Structure formats: C-alpha cells, structure tokens
Amino acid sequence: GESVGLHLPTLSVQEGDNSIINCAYSNSASDYFIWYKQESGKGPQFIIDIRSNMDKRQGQRVTVLLNKTVKHLSLQIAATQPGDSAVYFCAVIGGSYIPTFGRGTSLIVHP
Amino acid sequence: DVKVTQSSRYLVKRTGEKVFLECVQDMDHENMFWYRQDPGLGLRLIYFSYDVKMKEKGDIPEGYSVSREKKERFSLILESASTNQTSMYLCASSFSAPNYEQYFGPGTRLTVT
C-alpha cells in the first residue's frame, strides 16, 4: 500500500517569506497528488493538484513541484500571509478514488 | 460551489449511547467517505461508499457502522459510544472516476463522556 510521510509537524515563517511544505510517498504507481489546507475548526479545502505527467503546476501564490524520481512533492507558498496559517496536507492517489493522506504540517505565520 | 454539510458541529454524548452523524452533499458525487481526525494521527478512513446501499470498510471500522439509503446522504453510526471515540469526524465526497479530489464537510467534534 501507499504511505505518505516526510513532513515537519510545524513550520514557522515570517510574513512575506516564502514557505515550502514537503511530502514523500512510497508507491511509484501513484499518479495524482493534491494539497489541502485546513484552517482551525474547518474541514480540509482543496488548494492545488498535480498529475504524474507534470512536474510543476502553479496557482495563485502557490506552486506544487513533483519529483517522481525520488517520490517527493512540495507546496510552495509565495509571500506568506497571516491568512495562510493552517494545517497543510498532501494526499496521494494511485489510480483509485481513495487517497492516502500525510499527517499534515502546521504553518504558523508571524506578523 | 460544492457543498458538503454535516448535521452537527459539536456533539456531547455519554458512554454507551447510540450516536448518528449525518452528511449530505449536493454535487451528485458517487463516493462518500467518513474519516476521523486525531492530533498526530492525521486522517484515518473509517468507511466509504461508492454507491447507494454499498459500503466498504476503511482502515478503522471497528465500533462504527454506516448507512447510505440515498445518493446524497451518508450516515455514520456509533452503536455504543466509547470515550476512545472522542474525535473530530469528517465527511467527504468525490466522483467515482479515479483521480478526483475529495470535498470535505466542516467536521463534527464529538466528545464522549
């Protein structure tokens, strides 16, 4: 089965810095990857996704990088703002509709 | 906007009570899921359903059952609540084709005393 790990439980950054949150996965057949943001008291919300035929995808202030060689993906948040403070999860899917979730990284943004 | 709603944000129940958590989605998704979320353990899948009246066990089904009588509604049942079932419960839904993201509800914080 899939396992998802290699995360920092907590990442502290200053407002305006760039943030990088990492995930590693184990199954080389995994082909769909999602980042979720979970604010306090809310359910996880979709941020950005990437499929295995890509190695980079950009959204508004967010970029996801996928390195299939080392089975690693990262979420980069540019110019981090206090509103970005949340727990960030990666989810990995390998051809089914059931994701395997990482344990999450709590991003703390200091003003 | 996709909407997944859960019947309660907070619940307090006594040990041994039967507890019902309900989830409703409005996107005509085939799949629905129940997770529990505990500090340090991430999201753990309890049950999922890929069609009406169909269900499959997830990673931690013990002590739980589910019901899906209508496509938009998925219920989680704690037959006899115990203190170790105190947790945040999250419902999610998705399309049945592979590689589609899940949409989550706001969660139910259940405390069993």
mmCIF file of C-alpha atoms in Angstrom:
data_model
loop_
_atom_site.group_PDB
_atom_site.id
_atom_site.type_symbol
_atom_site.label_atom_id
_atom_site.label_comp_id
_atom_site.label_asym_id
_atom_site.label_seq_id
_atom_site.Cartn_x
_atom_site.Cartn_y
_atom_site.Cartn_z
ATOM 1 C CA GLY A 1 0.000 0.000 0.000
ATOM 2 C CA GLU A 2 0.845 3.655 -0.056
ATOM 3 C CA SER A 3 2.468 5.545 2.755
ATOM 4 C CA VAL A 4 2.903 9.284 2.858
ATOM 5 C CA GLY A 5 5.350 10.971 5.176
ATOM 6 C CA LEU A 6 8.482 13.084 5.497
ATOM 7 C CA HIS A 7 6.838 16.081 6.972
ATOM 8 C CA LEU A 8 7.628 18.696 9.545
ATOM 9 C CA PRO A 9 4.830 18.856 12.103
ATOM 10 C CA THR A 10 5.263 22.621 12.354
ATOM 11 C CA LEU A 11 6.746 25.286 10.108
ATOM 12 C CA SER A 12 7.136 28.858 11.375
ATOM 13 C CA VAL A 13 7.770 31.692 8.936
ATOM 14 C CA GLN A 14 7.705 35.462 8.908
ATOM 15 C CA GLU A 15 5.011 37.276 6.985
ATOM 16 C CA GLY A 16 6.248 37.933 3.474
ATOM 17 C CA ASP A 17 8.645 34.969 3.385
ATOM 18 C CA ASN A 18 8.181 32.040 1.048
ATOM 19 C CA SER A 19 7.057 28.770 2.650
ATOM 20 C CA ILE A 20 7.887 25.265 1.491
ATOM 21 C CA ILE A 21 5.998 22.232 2.777
ATOM 22 C CA ASN A 22 7.145 18.766 1.789
ATOM 23 C CA CYS A 23 5.691 15.288 1.366
ATOM 24 C CA ALA A 24 7.200 11.973 0.366
ATOM 25 C CA TYR A 25 5.289 8.979 -0.906
ATOM 26 C CA SER A 26 6.204 5.342 -1.329
ATOM 27 C CA ASN A 27 4.256 3.970 -4.289
ATOM 28 C CA SER A 28 5.796 4.734 -7.657
ATOM 29 C CA ALA A 29 2.433 3.943 -9.299
ATOM 30 C CA SER A 30 0.820 6.952 -7.602
ATOM 31 C CA ASP A 31 -0.350 9.324 -10.269
ATOM 32 C CA TYR A 32 -2.422 12.072 -8.706
ATOM 33 C CA PHE A 33 -1.392 14.405 -5.915
ATOM 34 C CA ILE A 34 -3.392 17.004 -4.020
ATOM 35 C CA TRP A 35 -2.642 19.644 -1.434
ATOM 36 C CA TYR A 36 -5.314 20.574 1.098
ATOM 37 C CA LYS A 37 -5.463 23.452 3.580
ATOM 38 C CA GLN A 38 -7.287 23.025 6.861
ATOM 39 C CA GLU A 39 -7.999 26.110 8.910
ATOM 40 C CA SER A 40 -8.849 25.826 12.569
ATOM 41 C CA GLY A 41 -12.375 24.477 13.078
ATOM 42 C CA LYS A 42 -12.940 23.717 9.395
ATOM 43 C CA GLY A 43 -12.660 20.765 7.071
ATOM 44 C CA PRO A 44 -9.765 20.447 4.597
ATOM 45 C CA GLN A 45 -10.103 22.542 1.451
ATOM 46 C CA PHE A 46 -8.552 21.804 -1.927
ATOM 47 C CA ILE A 47 -5.665 24.115 -2.840
ATOM 48 C CA ILE A 48 -3.963 22.654 -5.878
ATOM 49 C CA ASP A 49 -3.355 19.334 -7.581
ATOM 50 C CA ILE A 50 -0.876 17.817 -9.973
ATOM 51 C CA ARG A 51 -0.892 14.705 -12.115
ATOM 52 C CA SER A 52 2.101 12.474 -12.683
ATOM 53 C CA ASN A 53 2.620 13.667 -16.247
ATOM 54 C CA MET A 54 3.661 17.070 -14.897
ATOM 55 C CA ASP A 55 6.466 18.176 -12.614
ATOM 56 C CA LYS A 56 5.247 21.657 -11.773
ATOM 57 C CA ARG A 57 1.928 23.443 -11.502
ATOM 58 C CA GLN A 58 1.222 26.968 -10.403
ATOM 59 C CA GLY A 59 -1.786 28.611 -8.875
ATOM 60 C CA GLN A 60 -2.303 31.930 -7.218
ATOM 61 C CA ARG A 61 0.743 32.335 -4.922
ATOM 62 C CA VAL A 62 1.098 28.544 -4.712
ATOM 63 C CA THR A 63 3.274 26.142 -6.683
ATOM 64 C CA VAL A 64 3.376 22.382 -6.436
ATOM 65 C CA LEU A 65 6.506 20.542 -7.505
ATOM 66 C CA LEU A 66 6.580 16.821 -8.164
ATOM 67 C CA ASN A 67 9.771 14.787 -8.339
ATOM 68 C CA LYS A 68 8.785 11.264 -9.366
ATOM 69 C CA THR A 69 12.368 10.036 -9.315
ATOM 70 C CA VAL A 70 12.634 10.452 -5.556
ATOM 71 C CA LYS A 71 8.862 10.285 -4.912
ATOM 72 C CA HIS A 72 8.661 13.710 -3.393
ATOM 73 C CA LEU A 73 6.291 16.623 -3.723
ATOM 74 C CA SER A 74 6.307 20.070 -2.268
ATOM 75 C CA LEU A 75 3.983 23.008 -1.856
ATOM 76 C CA GLN A 76 5.479 26.451 -2.135
ATOM 77 C CA ILE A 77 3.571 29.489 -0.902
ATOM 78 C CA ALA A 78 4.924 32.827 -2.066
ATOM 79 C CA ALA A 79 4.809 35.924 0.147
ATOM 80 C CA THR A 80 3.180 34.070 3.017
ATOM 81 C CA GLN A 81 0.403 35.963 4.770
ATOM 82 C CA PRO A 82 -1.191 35.524 8.215
ATOM 83 C CA GLY A 83 -4.268 34.106 6.473
ATOM 84 C CA ASP A 84 -2.112 31.233 5.239
ATOM 85 C CA SER A 85 -1.756 29.946 8.799
ATOM 86 C CA ALA A 86 -3.328 26.486 8.741
ATOM 87 C CA VAL A 87 -2.510 22.795 8.575
ATOM 88 C CA TYR A 88 -1.495 21.620 5.111
ATOM 89 C CA PHE A 89 -1.988 18.025 3.991
ATOM 90 C CA CYS A 90 -0.778 16.232 0.932
ATOM 91 C CA ALA A 91 -2.915 13.433 -0.487
ATOM 92 C CA VAL A 92 -1.656 10.792 -2.879
ATOM 93 C CA ILE A 93 -3.862 8.687 -5.159
ATOM 94 C CA GLY A 94 -2.786 5.751 -7.281
ATOM 95 C CA GLY A 95 -5.469 5.094 -9.852
ATOM 96 C CA SER A 96 -8.374 4.729 -7.436
ATOM 97 C CA TYR A 97 -10.585 7.254 -5.723
ATOM 98 C CA ILE A 98 -9.210 6.651 -2.238
ATOM 99 C CA PRO A 99 -6.362 8.956 -1.237
ATOM 100 C CA THR A 100 -3.632 8.342 1.294
ATOM 101 C CA PHE A 101 -3.086 11.443 3.408
ATOM 102 C CA GLY A 102 0.052 12.748 5.011
ATOM 103 C CA ARG A 103 -0.162 13.731 8.667
ATOM 104 C CA GLY A 104 -0.045 17.417 7.942
ATOM 105 C CA THR A 105 2.224 20.362 8.590
ATOM 106 C CA SER A 106 1.034 23.257 10.720
ATOM 107 C CA LEU A 107 2.131 26.523 9.112
ATOM 108 C CA ILE A 108 2.472 29.429 11.543
ATOM 109 C CA VAL A 109 2.928 32.869 10.038
ATOM 110 C CA HIS A 110 4.372 35.536 12.310
ATOM 111 C CA PRO A 111 3.485 39.160 11.503
ATOM 112 C CA ASP B 1 -19.914 25.686 -5.178
ATOM 113 C CA VAL B 2 -19.714 22.136 -3.925
ATOM 114 C CA LYS B 3 -21.270 21.798 -0.570
ATOM 115 C CA VAL B 4 -20.824 19.029 1.957
ATOM 116 C CA THR B 5 -22.747 19.598 5.161
ATOM 117 C CA GLN B 6 -22.652 17.712 8.426
ATOM 118 C CA SER B 7 -25.562 17.575 10.837
ATOM 119 C CA SER B 8 -23.734 18.914 13.885
ATOM 120 C CA ARG B 9 -20.581 20.925 14.543
ATOM 121 C CA TYR B 10 -20.347 19.792 18.168
ATOM 122 C CA LEU B 11 -21.833 16.819 19.973
ATOM 123 C CA VAL B 12 -21.511 15.585 23.527
ATOM 124 C CA LYS B 13 -22.703 12.053 24.242
ATOM 125 C CA ARG B 14 -22.482 9.636 27.111
ATOM 126 C CA THR B 15 -20.699 6.301 27.053
ATOM 127 C CA GLY B 16 -22.983 3.591 25.688
ATOM 128 C CA GLU B 17 -25.264 5.933 23.742
ATOM 129 C CA LYS B 18 -26.037 5.339 20.077
ATOM 130 C CA VAL B 19 -24.773 8.241 18.011
ATOM 131 C CA PHE B 20 -25.768 9.258 14.493
ATOM 132 C CA LEU B 21 -23.647 11.602 12.379
ATOM 133 C CA GLU B 22 -25.144 12.689 9.098
ATOM 134 C CA CYS B 23 -23.535 14.037 5.973
ATOM 135 C CA VAL B 24 -25.196 15.490 2.885
ATOM 136 C CA GLN B 25 -23.569 16.507 -0.402
ATOM 137 C CA ASP B 26 -25.153 18.414 -3.244
ATOM 138 C CA MET B 27 -22.786 17.591 -6.135
ATOM 139 C CA ASP B 28 -24.236 14.240 -7.194
ATOM 140 C CA HIS B 29 -20.983 12.530 -6.161
ATOM 141 C CA GLU B 30 -20.987 8.762 -6.248
ATOM 142 C CA ASN B 31 -18.437 8.334 -3.468
ATOM 143 C CA MET B 32 -18.762 9.358 0.140
ATOM 144 C CA PHE B 33 -16.328 8.872 2.999
ATOM 145 C CA TRP B 34 -16.114 9.112 6.750
ATOM 146 C CA TYR B 35 -12.819 9.943 8.450
ATOM 147 C CA ARG B 36 -11.762 10.624 11.967
ATOM 148 C CA GLN B 37 -9.018 13.095 12.687
ATOM 149 C CA ASP B 38 -6.899 12.948 15.815
ATOM 150 C CA PRO B 39 -3.822 15.005 16.739
ATOM 151 C CA GLY B 40 -0.660 13.392 15.441
ATOM 152 C CA LEU B 41 -2.549 10.673 13.572
ATOM 153 C CA GLY B 42 -3.856 12.605 10.602
ATOM 154 C CA LEU B 43 -6.959 11.498 8.724
ATOM 155 C CA ARG B 44 -7.994 7.885 9.125
ATOM 156 C CA LEU B 45 -10.637 6.325 6.910
ATOM 157 C CA ILE B 46 -13.491 4.645 8.773
ATOM 158 C CA TYR B 47 -15.868 3.653 5.947
ATOM 159 C CA PHE B 48 -16.634 4.665 2.426
ATOM 160 C CA SER B 49 -19.462 4.141 -0.004
ATOM 161 C CA TYR B 50 -19.252 4.077 -3.791
ATOM 162 C CA ASP B 51 -22.974 3.802 -4.455
ATOM 163 C CA VAL B 52 -26.326 3.794 -2.739
ATOM 164 C CA LYS B 53 -26.576 0.915 -0.245
ATOM 165 C CA MET B 54 -22.941 -0.021 -0.930
ATOM 166 C CA LYS B 55 -20.235 0.317 1.698
ATOM 167 C CA GLU B 56 -16.662 -0.728 2.261
ATOM 168 C CA LYS B 57 -14.574 -0.801 5.406
ATOM 169 C CA GLY B 58 -11.726 1.614 5.686
ATOM 170 C CA ASP B 59 -8.723 1.378 7.973
ATOM 171 C CA ILE B 60 -10.530 1.662 11.342
ATOM 172 C CA PRO B 61 -14.140 0.399 11.035
ATOM 173 C CA GLU B 62 -14.373 -1.222 14.482
ATOM 174 C CA GLY B 63 -17.121 0.298 16.601
ATOM 175 C CA TYR B 64 -18.738 2.055 13.637
ATOM 176 C CA SER B 65 -21.341 1.303 11.012
ATOM 177 C CA VAL B 66 -22.682 3.340 8.096
ATOM 178 C CA SER B 67 -25.821 3.743 6.075
ATOM 179 C CA ARG B 68 -26.382 5.116 2.604
ATOM 180 C CA GLU B 69 -30.022 4.976 1.581
ATOM 181 C CA LYS B 70 -29.859 7.974 -0.760
ATOM 182 C CA LYS B 71 -27.070 9.111 -3.025
ATOM 183 C CA GLU B 72 -26.628 12.462 -1.336
ATOM 184 C CA ARG B 73 -26.683 11.230 2.265
ATOM 185 C CA PHE B 74 -24.177 9.129 4.219
ATOM 186 C CA SER B 75 -24.602 8.400 7.896
ATOM 187 C CA LEU B 76 -22.041 7.240 10.426
ATOM 188 C CA ILE B 77 -23.369 5.316 13.405
ATOM 189 C CA LEU B 78 -21.624 4.642 16.672
ATOM 190 C CA GLU B 79 -23.607 1.715 18.049
ATOM 191 C CA SER B 80 -22.377 2.175 21.620
ATOM 192 C CA ALA B 81 -20.207 5.224 22.029
ATOM 193 C CA SER B 82 -16.985 4.904 23.996
ATOM 194 C CA THR B 83 -14.576 7.530 25.277
ATOM 195 C CA ASN B 84 -11.927 6.486 22.739
ATOM 196 C CA GLN B 85 -14.297 7.592 20.002
ATOM 197 C CA THR B 86 -13.942 11.196 21.105
ATOM 198 C CA SER B 87 -12.603 12.819 17.969
ATOM 199 C CA MET B 88 -13.209 15.121 15.008
ATOM 200 C CA TYR B 89 -15.271 13.359 12.343
ATOM 201 C CA LEU B 90 -15.014 14.499 8.757
ATOM 202 C CA CYS B 91 -17.238 13.552 5.868
ATOM 203 C CA ALA B 92 -16.061 13.841 2.268
ATOM 204 C CA SER B 93 -17.415 13.124 -1.207
ATOM 205 C CA SER B 94 -15.950 12.704 -4.666
ATOM 206 C CA PHE B 95 -16.669 11.492 -8.173
ATOM 207 C CA SER B 96 -16.132 7.812 -8.812
ATOM 208 C CA ALA B 97 -13.628 8.130 -11.616
ATOM 209 C CA PRO B 98 -10.068 7.706 -10.407
ATOM 210 C CA ASN B 99 -8.028 10.718 -9.528
ATOM 211 C CA TYR B 100 -10.581 13.218 -8.432
ATOM 212 C CA GLU B 101 -10.255 15.316 -5.333
ATOM 213 C CA GLN B 102 -12.438 14.911 -2.288
ATOM 214 C CA TYR B 103 -14.618 17.689 -0.939
ATOM 215 C CA PHE B 104 -14.880 17.846 2.825
ATOM 216 C CA GLY B 105 -17.558 18.946 5.246
ATOM 217 C CA PRO B 106 -16.782 21.227 8.198
ATOM 218 C CA GLY B 107 -16.450 18.363 10.659
ATOM 219 C CA THR B 108 -18.237 17.244 13.822
ATOM 220 C CA ARG B 109 -16.365 17.461 17.086
ATOM 221 C CA LEU B 110 -17.705 14.535 19.137
ATOM 222 C CA THR B 111 -16.995 14.236 22.839
ATOM 223 C CA VAL B 112 -17.974 11.030 24.628
ATOM 224 C CA THR B 113 -18.039 11.322 28.421
#
